[in-house]
Tab-separated table of C-alpha atoms in Angstrom:
chain	number	residue	atom	x	y	z
N	1	MET	CA	-2.828	-9.152	15.690
N	2	ARG	CA	-4.282	-6.110	13.932
N	3	LEU	CA	-2.357	-5.217	10.795
N	4	ALA	CA	-3.098	-2.205	8.597
N	5	THR	CA	-1.777	-0.409	5.544
N	6	TRP	CA	-2.260	3.242	4.676
N	7	ASN	CA	-0.943	5.523	1.972
N	8	VAL	CA	-0.636	8.566	4.213
N	9	ASN	CA	0.299	11.053	1.460
N	10	SER	CA	2.919	12.898	3.561
N	11	ILE	CA	3.469	11.672	7.104
N	12	ARG	CA	4.683	15.056	8.329
N	13	THR	CA	1.396	16.623	7.275
N	14	ARG	CA	-0.744	13.858	8.726
N	15	VAL	CA	1.162	12.421	11.682
N	16	ASP	CA	-1.505	13.540	14.173
N	17	ARG	CA	-4.268	11.899	12.169
N	18	VAL	CA	-2.273	8.704	11.780
N	19	THR	CA	-1.295	8.339	15.438
N	20	ASP	CA	-4.801	9.242	16.584
N	21	TRP	CA	-6.237	6.486	14.408
N	22	LEU	CA	-3.648	3.979	15.611
N	23	GLN	CA	-4.930	4.459	19.149
N	24	ARG	CA	-8.622	4.400	18.285
N	25	ALA	CA	-8.318	1.353	16.035
N	26	ASP	CA	-5.971	-0.518	18.397
N	27	VAL	CA	-3.584	-1.300	15.544
N	28	ASP	CA	-0.532	-3.439	16.266
N	29	VAL	CA	1.313	-2.918	12.985
N	30	LEU	CA	0.855	-0.169	10.403
N	31	ALA	CA	2.564	-0.159	7.025
N	32	MET	CA	2.704	3.302	5.466
N	33	GLN	CA	3.369	4.486	1.931
N	34	GLU	CA	4.099	7.826	0.278
N	35	THR	CA	5.624	9.241	3.432
N	36	LYS	CA	7.330	11.948	1.350
N	37	CYS	CA	10.341	12.508	3.574
N	38	SER	CA	13.872	11.362	4.258
N	39	ASP	CA	14.705	9.051	7.148
N	40	GLU	CA	15.948	12.019	9.155
N	41	GLN	CA	12.695	13.927	8.619
N	42	PHE	CA	10.326	11.143	9.674
N	43	PRO	CA	8.390	12.157	12.838
N	44	THR	CA	9.330	9.167	14.976
N	45	MET	CA	8.606	10.651	18.407
N	46	PRO	CA	4.772	10.719	18.242
N	47	PHE	CA	4.846	7.001	17.434
N	48	ALA	CA	7.373	6.245	20.148
N	49	ALA	CA	5.187	8.066	22.669
N	50	LEU	CA	2.464	5.499	21.924
N	51	GLY	CA	4.815	2.532	22.231
N	52	TYR	CA	5.537	1.964	18.530
N	53	GLU	CA	8.904	1.285	16.997
N	54	VAL	CA	9.272	2.694	13.492
N	55	VAL	CA	11.459	1.796	10.544
N	56	HIS	CA	11.453	4.008	7.472
N	57	SER	CA	12.969	4.092	4.003
N	58	GLY	CA	12.906	7.464	2.292
N	59	PHE	CA	15.362	9.678	0.469
N	60	ASN	CA	13.526	12.924	-0.294
N	61	GLN	CA	10.052	14.374	-0.764
N	62	TRP	CA	9.002	11.568	-3.131
N	63	ASN	CA	7.812	8.040	-2.349
N	64	GLY	CA	8.868	6.632	1.040
N	65	VAL	CA	7.653	3.597	2.979
N	66	ALA	CA	7.515	2.839	6.692
N	67	ILE	CA	6.368	0.272	9.240
N	68	ALA	CA	5.272	1.099	12.787
N	69	SER	CA	4.920	-1.795	15.213
N	70	ARG	CA	4.244	-2.271	18.912
N	71	ILE	CA	4.937	-6.032	18.709
N	72	GLY	CA	8.503	-5.979	17.416
N	73	LEU	CA	10.496	-5.037	14.327
N	74	ASP	CA	12.958	-7.731	13.347
N	75	ASP	CA	14.986	-8.533	10.228
N	76	VAL	CA	14.397	-5.147	8.607
N	77	GLN	CA	15.072	-5.057	4.874
N	78	ALA	CA	14.816	-2.148	2.434
N	79	GLY	CA	14.129	-3.289	-1.110
N	80	PHE	CA	13.878	-6.804	-2.480
N	81	ALA	CA	16.123	-8.951	-4.645
N	82	GLY	CA	15.882	-7.874	-8.268
N	83	GLN	CA	14.053	-4.607	-7.551
N	84	PRO	CA	14.475	-2.448	-10.670
N	85	ALA	CA	16.141	0.929	-10.573
N	86	TRP	CA	14.597	4.109	-11.939
N	87	GLY	CA	16.080	7.181	-13.493
N	88	ASP	CA	14.727	9.672	-16.018
N	89	LYS	CA	17.629	12.106	-16.093
N	90	PRO	CA	20.491	11.316	-18.505
N	91	ASP	CA	23.094	12.786	-16.166
N	92	VAL	CA	21.887	10.940	-13.028
N	93	PRO	CA	22.447	7.173	-12.615
N	94	ALA	CA	19.316	5.066	-12.125
N	95	ALA	CA	18.767	3.868	-8.559
N	96	ALA	CA	16.312	1.794	-6.555
N	97	GLU	CA	13.548	3.983	-5.130
N	98	ALA	CA	12.151	3.900	-1.594
N	99	ARG	CA	9.190	1.709	-2.470
N	100	ALA	CA	9.639	-1.551	-0.546
N	101	LEU	CA	10.389	-2.166	3.123
N	102	ALA	CA	10.045	-5.335	5.187
N	103	ALA	CA	10.128	-6.277	8.845
N	104	THR	CA	9.023	-9.277	10.870
N	105	CYS	CA	6.390	-8.218	13.398
N	106	GLY	CA	4.984	-10.719	15.850
N	107	GLY	CA	6.134	-13.550	13.591
N	108	VAL	CA	4.550	-12.096	10.436
N	109	ARG	CA	6.735	-10.908	7.591
N	110	VAL	CA	5.260	-7.549	6.583
N	111	TRP	CA	6.175	-5.826	3.325
N	112	SER	CA	5.136	-2.188	2.935
N	113	LEU	CA	4.931	-1.632	-0.828
N	114	TYR	CA	4.386	1.454	-2.925
N	115	ILE	CA	4.110	0.216	-6.491
N	116	PRO	CA	5.116	2.751	-9.183
N	117	ASN	CA	2.236	4.764	-10.624
N	118	GLY	CA	3.080	4.253	-14.275
N	119	ARG	CA	1.974	7.795	-15.203
N	120	THR	CA	0.773	7.142	-18.781
N	121	VAL	CA	0.734	4.000	-20.889
N	122	ASP	CA	3.256	5.482	-23.322
N	123	SER	CA	5.649	6.483	-20.540
N	124	ALA	CA	8.916	4.814	-19.588
N	125	HIS	CA	7.521	4.843	-16.055
N	126	TYR	CA	4.775	2.437	-17.177
N	127	VAL	CA	7.423	0.008	-18.457
N	128	TYR	CA	9.261	0.431	-15.163
N	129	LYS	CA	6.053	-0.332	-13.260
N	130	LEU	CA	5.574	-3.606	-15.107
N	131	GLN	CA	9.225	-4.541	-14.586
N	132	TRP	CA	8.898	-3.726	-10.887
N	133	LEU	CA	5.838	-5.942	-10.516
N	134	ALA	CA	7.470	-8.787	-12.443
N	135	ALA	CA	10.521	-8.634	-10.175
N	136	LEU	CA	8.320	-8.609	-7.073
N	137	ARG	CA	6.398	-11.631	-8.333
N	138	GLU	CA	9.577	-13.572	-9.046
N	139	THR	CA	11.117	-12.810	-5.672
N	140	ALA	CA	7.921	-13.311	-3.660
N	141	ALA	CA	7.379	-16.696	-5.285
N	142	THR	CA	10.804	-17.812	-4.052
N	143	TRP	CA	9.827	-16.918	-0.472
N	144	LEU	CA	6.956	-19.395	-0.621
N	145	THR	CA	9.042	-22.005	-2.389
N	146	GLU	CA	11.692	-21.816	0.303
N	147	VAL	CA	9.275	-21.686	3.265
N	148	PRO	CA	5.715	-22.624	2.211
N	149	SER	CA	4.430	-22.109	5.763
N	150	ALA	CA	5.762	-18.559	6.076
N	151	PRO	CA	3.150	-15.953	7.113
N	152	ILE	CA	3.824	-13.106	4.666
N	153	ALA	CA	1.779	-9.957	4.070
N	154	LEU	CA	2.358	-7.932	0.900
N	155	VAL	CA	0.552	-4.711	1.734
N	156	GLY	CA	0.282	-1.223	0.375
N	157	ASP	CA	-0.691	0.989	-2.517
N	158	TRP	CA	-0.572	-1.188	-5.623
N	159	ASN	CA	-1.699	1.495	-8.080
N	160	ILE	CA	-3.760	-1.151	-9.882
N	161	ALA	CA	-7.516	-1.684	-9.985
N	162	PRO	CA	-7.711	-5.432	-10.713
N	163	THR	CA	-11.339	-5.478	-11.939
N	164	ASP	CA	-13.771	-3.088	-13.593
N	165	ASP	CA	-15.760	-3.015	-10.344
N	166	ASP	CA	-12.706	-1.462	-8.661
N	167	VAL	CA	-13.173	1.889	-10.416
N	168	TRP	CA	-16.157	4.209	-10.363
N	169	ASP	CA	-16.428	4.326	-14.160
N	170	ILE	CA	-14.314	2.087	-16.352
N	171	GLU	CA	-15.034	4.231	-19.414
N	172	PHE	CA	-13.569	7.242	-17.611
N	173	PHE	CA	-10.258	5.371	-17.267
N	174	GLU	CA	-10.106	4.131	-20.851
N	175	GLY	CA	-6.552	4.432	-22.120
N	176	SER	CA	-5.182	5.182	-18.642
N	177	THR	CA	-2.841	3.346	-16.340
N	178	HIS	CA	-4.104	1.339	-13.330
N	179	VAL	CA	-6.652	-0.579	-15.418
N	180	THR	CA	-4.662	-1.900	-18.373
N	181	GLU	CA	-4.586	-5.581	-19.196
N	182	ALA	CA	-0.843	-5.753	-18.567
N	183	GLU	CA	-1.107	-4.214	-15.091
N	184	ARG	CA	-3.995	-6.461	-14.144
N	185	ALA	CA	-2.094	-9.486	-15.416
N	186	ALA	CA	0.915	-8.477	-13.315
N	187	PHE	CA	-1.275	-8.223	-10.221
N	188	GLY	CA	-2.874	-11.562	-11.076
N	189	SER	CA	0.523	-13.224	-11.424
N	190	ILE	CA	1.304	-12.371	-7.800
N	191	VAL	CA	-2.026	-13.851	-6.756
N	192	ASP	CA	-1.228	-16.925	-8.855
N	193	ALA	CA	2.108	-17.216	-7.039
N	194	GLY	CA	0.143	-17.907	-3.854
N	195	PHE	CA	-0.777	-14.508	-2.390
N	196	THR	CA	-4.487	-13.995	-1.729
N	197	ASP	CA	-6.433	-10.739	-1.508
N	198	VAL	CA	-7.560	-11.312	2.076
N	199	VAL	CA	-9.675	-8.146	2.354
N	200	ARG	CA	-12.083	-8.502	-0.578
N	201	PRO	CA	-14.139	-11.368	0.937
N	202	PHE	CA	-15.014	-9.039	3.824
N	203	THR	CA	-15.547	-5.965	1.618
N	204	PRO	CA	-17.362	-7.129	-1.525
N	205	GLY	CA	-18.002	-4.638	-4.309
N	206	PRO	CA	-18.831	-2.983	-6.560
N	207	ALA	CA	-18.292	0.639	-5.498
N	208	VAL	CA	-16.042	-0.273	-2.554
N	209	TYR	CA	-12.908	1.822	-2.859
N	210	THR	CA	-9.734	2.767	-1.010
N	211	TYR	CA	-8.758	5.918	-2.908
N	212	TRP	CA	-10.621	9.059	-3.956
N	213	ASP	CA	-8.981	11.971	-5.757
N	214	TYR	CA	-9.181	15.337	-4.011
N	215	THR	CA	-10.722	17.053	-7.041
N	216	GLN	CA	-14.305	17.431	-8.261
N	217	LEU	CA	-15.976	16.121	-5.089
N	218	ARG	CA	-14.810	12.619	-5.892
N	219	PHE	CA	-15.127	11.409	-2.298
N	220	PRO	CA	-18.652	12.687	-1.552
N	221	LYS	CA	-19.773	11.253	-4.899
N	222	ASN	CA	-17.911	7.966	-4.172
N	223	ARG	CA	-16.014	8.194	-7.429
N	224	GLY	CA	-13.028	6.209	-6.288
N	225	MET	CA	-10.732	3.275	-6.960
N	226	ARG	CA	-9.778	0.145	-5.039
N	227	ILE	CA	-5.993	0.154	-5.349
N	228	ASP	CA	-4.773	-0.587	-1.792
N	229	PHE	CA	-4.492	-4.264	-0.916
N	230	ILE	CA	-3.282	-6.777	1.620
N	231	LEU	CA	-2.137	-9.943	-0.143
N	232	GLY	CA	-1.413	-12.830	2.175
N	233	SER	CA	0.534	-16.048	1.831
N	234	PRO	CA	-1.474	-19.232	2.505
N	235	ALA	CA	-0.335	-19.322	6.136
N	236	LEU	CA	-1.368	-15.718	6.677
N	237	ALA	CA	-4.639	-15.936	4.741
N	238	ALA	CA	-5.737	-18.843	6.940
N	239	ARG	CA	-5.515	-16.574	9.994
N	240	VAL	CA	-7.653	-13.662	8.752
N	241	ALA	CA	-10.717	-13.318	10.963
N	242	HIS	CA	-11.839	-9.859	9.867
N	243	ALA	CA	-10.953	-7.160	7.349
N	244	GLU	CA	-12.216	-3.704	6.504
N	245	ILE	CA	-11.579	-0.542	4.531
N	246	VAL	CA	-11.768	2.292	7.049
N	247	ARG	CA	-13.614	4.768	4.839
N	248	GLU	CA	-14.284	7.203	7.691
N	249	GLU	CA	-10.605	8.164	7.761
N	250	ARG	CA	-10.953	9.730	4.308
N	251	LYS	CA	-13.203	12.357	5.927
N	252	GLY	CA	-12.383	15.339	8.119
N	253	LYS	CA	-9.573	17.880	8.152
N	254	GLN	CA	-6.583	17.320	5.856
N	255	PRO	CA	-7.225	13.638	5.100
N	256	SER	CA	-5.040	11.482	2.933
N	257	ASP	CA	-6.653	10.655	-0.390
N	258	HIS	CA	-6.447	6.986	0.641
N	259	ALA	CA	-8.265	5.154	3.430
N	260	PRO	CA	-6.557	2.633	5.728
N	261	VAL	CA	-7.080	-1.065	5.066
N	262	LEU	CA	-7.130	-3.282	8.146
N	263	VAL	CA	-7.067	-7.015	8.878
N	264	GLU	CA	-7.352	-8.899	12.133
N	265	LEU	CA	-5.366	-12.120	12.447
N	266	THR	CA	-5.997	-15.001	14.799
N	267	GLU	CA	-3.126	-16.455	16.810
N	268	HIS	CA	-0.778	-18.775	14.986
N	269	ARG	CA	-1.641	-22.432	15.547
């Protein structure tokens, strides 16, 4: 099974790039983030033409998560227990955003996750980000407690660089989100709950990134961040035979500012 995650930064803009890569990379399941469209606007047909079923959770031009699979989409679930709501307008009730979507694909429980950005460390959105991560940790831990042998993949754009090696210049990010002690501790708590970064052993750093800003020639200069991850439960981690960050997909015409992250799993024994 070949499982990938990709922050596509608008699926309607990049559907041709995404479907082209799916074919070339022989991907079985792709989790997508930042689709930036409603369910009705998602371009399902190009995926269907290639034999992929798609499930999507999106409300408007912000956020949005999806899963495309050619090996089944079962037990679809939007959001997780305890997922915090967000609202920054006094006259609009807070609501859960389209940031978490799950489906069972070929026996693997896949969660496409788009963790809140946090904006600035003095922002209410930063507090929301930490609450969101804490809720995910609590709920994900119960999944392993209930079924320790469950193959679970928590994949997506985490908006956290867990180590100094995961950014091109730690001094540049001083005082910014993505690298704070609290965010890194939140990421670490999910690892401590039993979910392993299954890609890093195959892509050791430093200077190995998944995201490069569009401005100031950040990509050609390799001034990036590693913020996209596949965290696997023990049962899933034991099956990882290969992993890579597909840097080439950050090149070319109208790329996303993120590269896909891919793992290859052996058959379940």
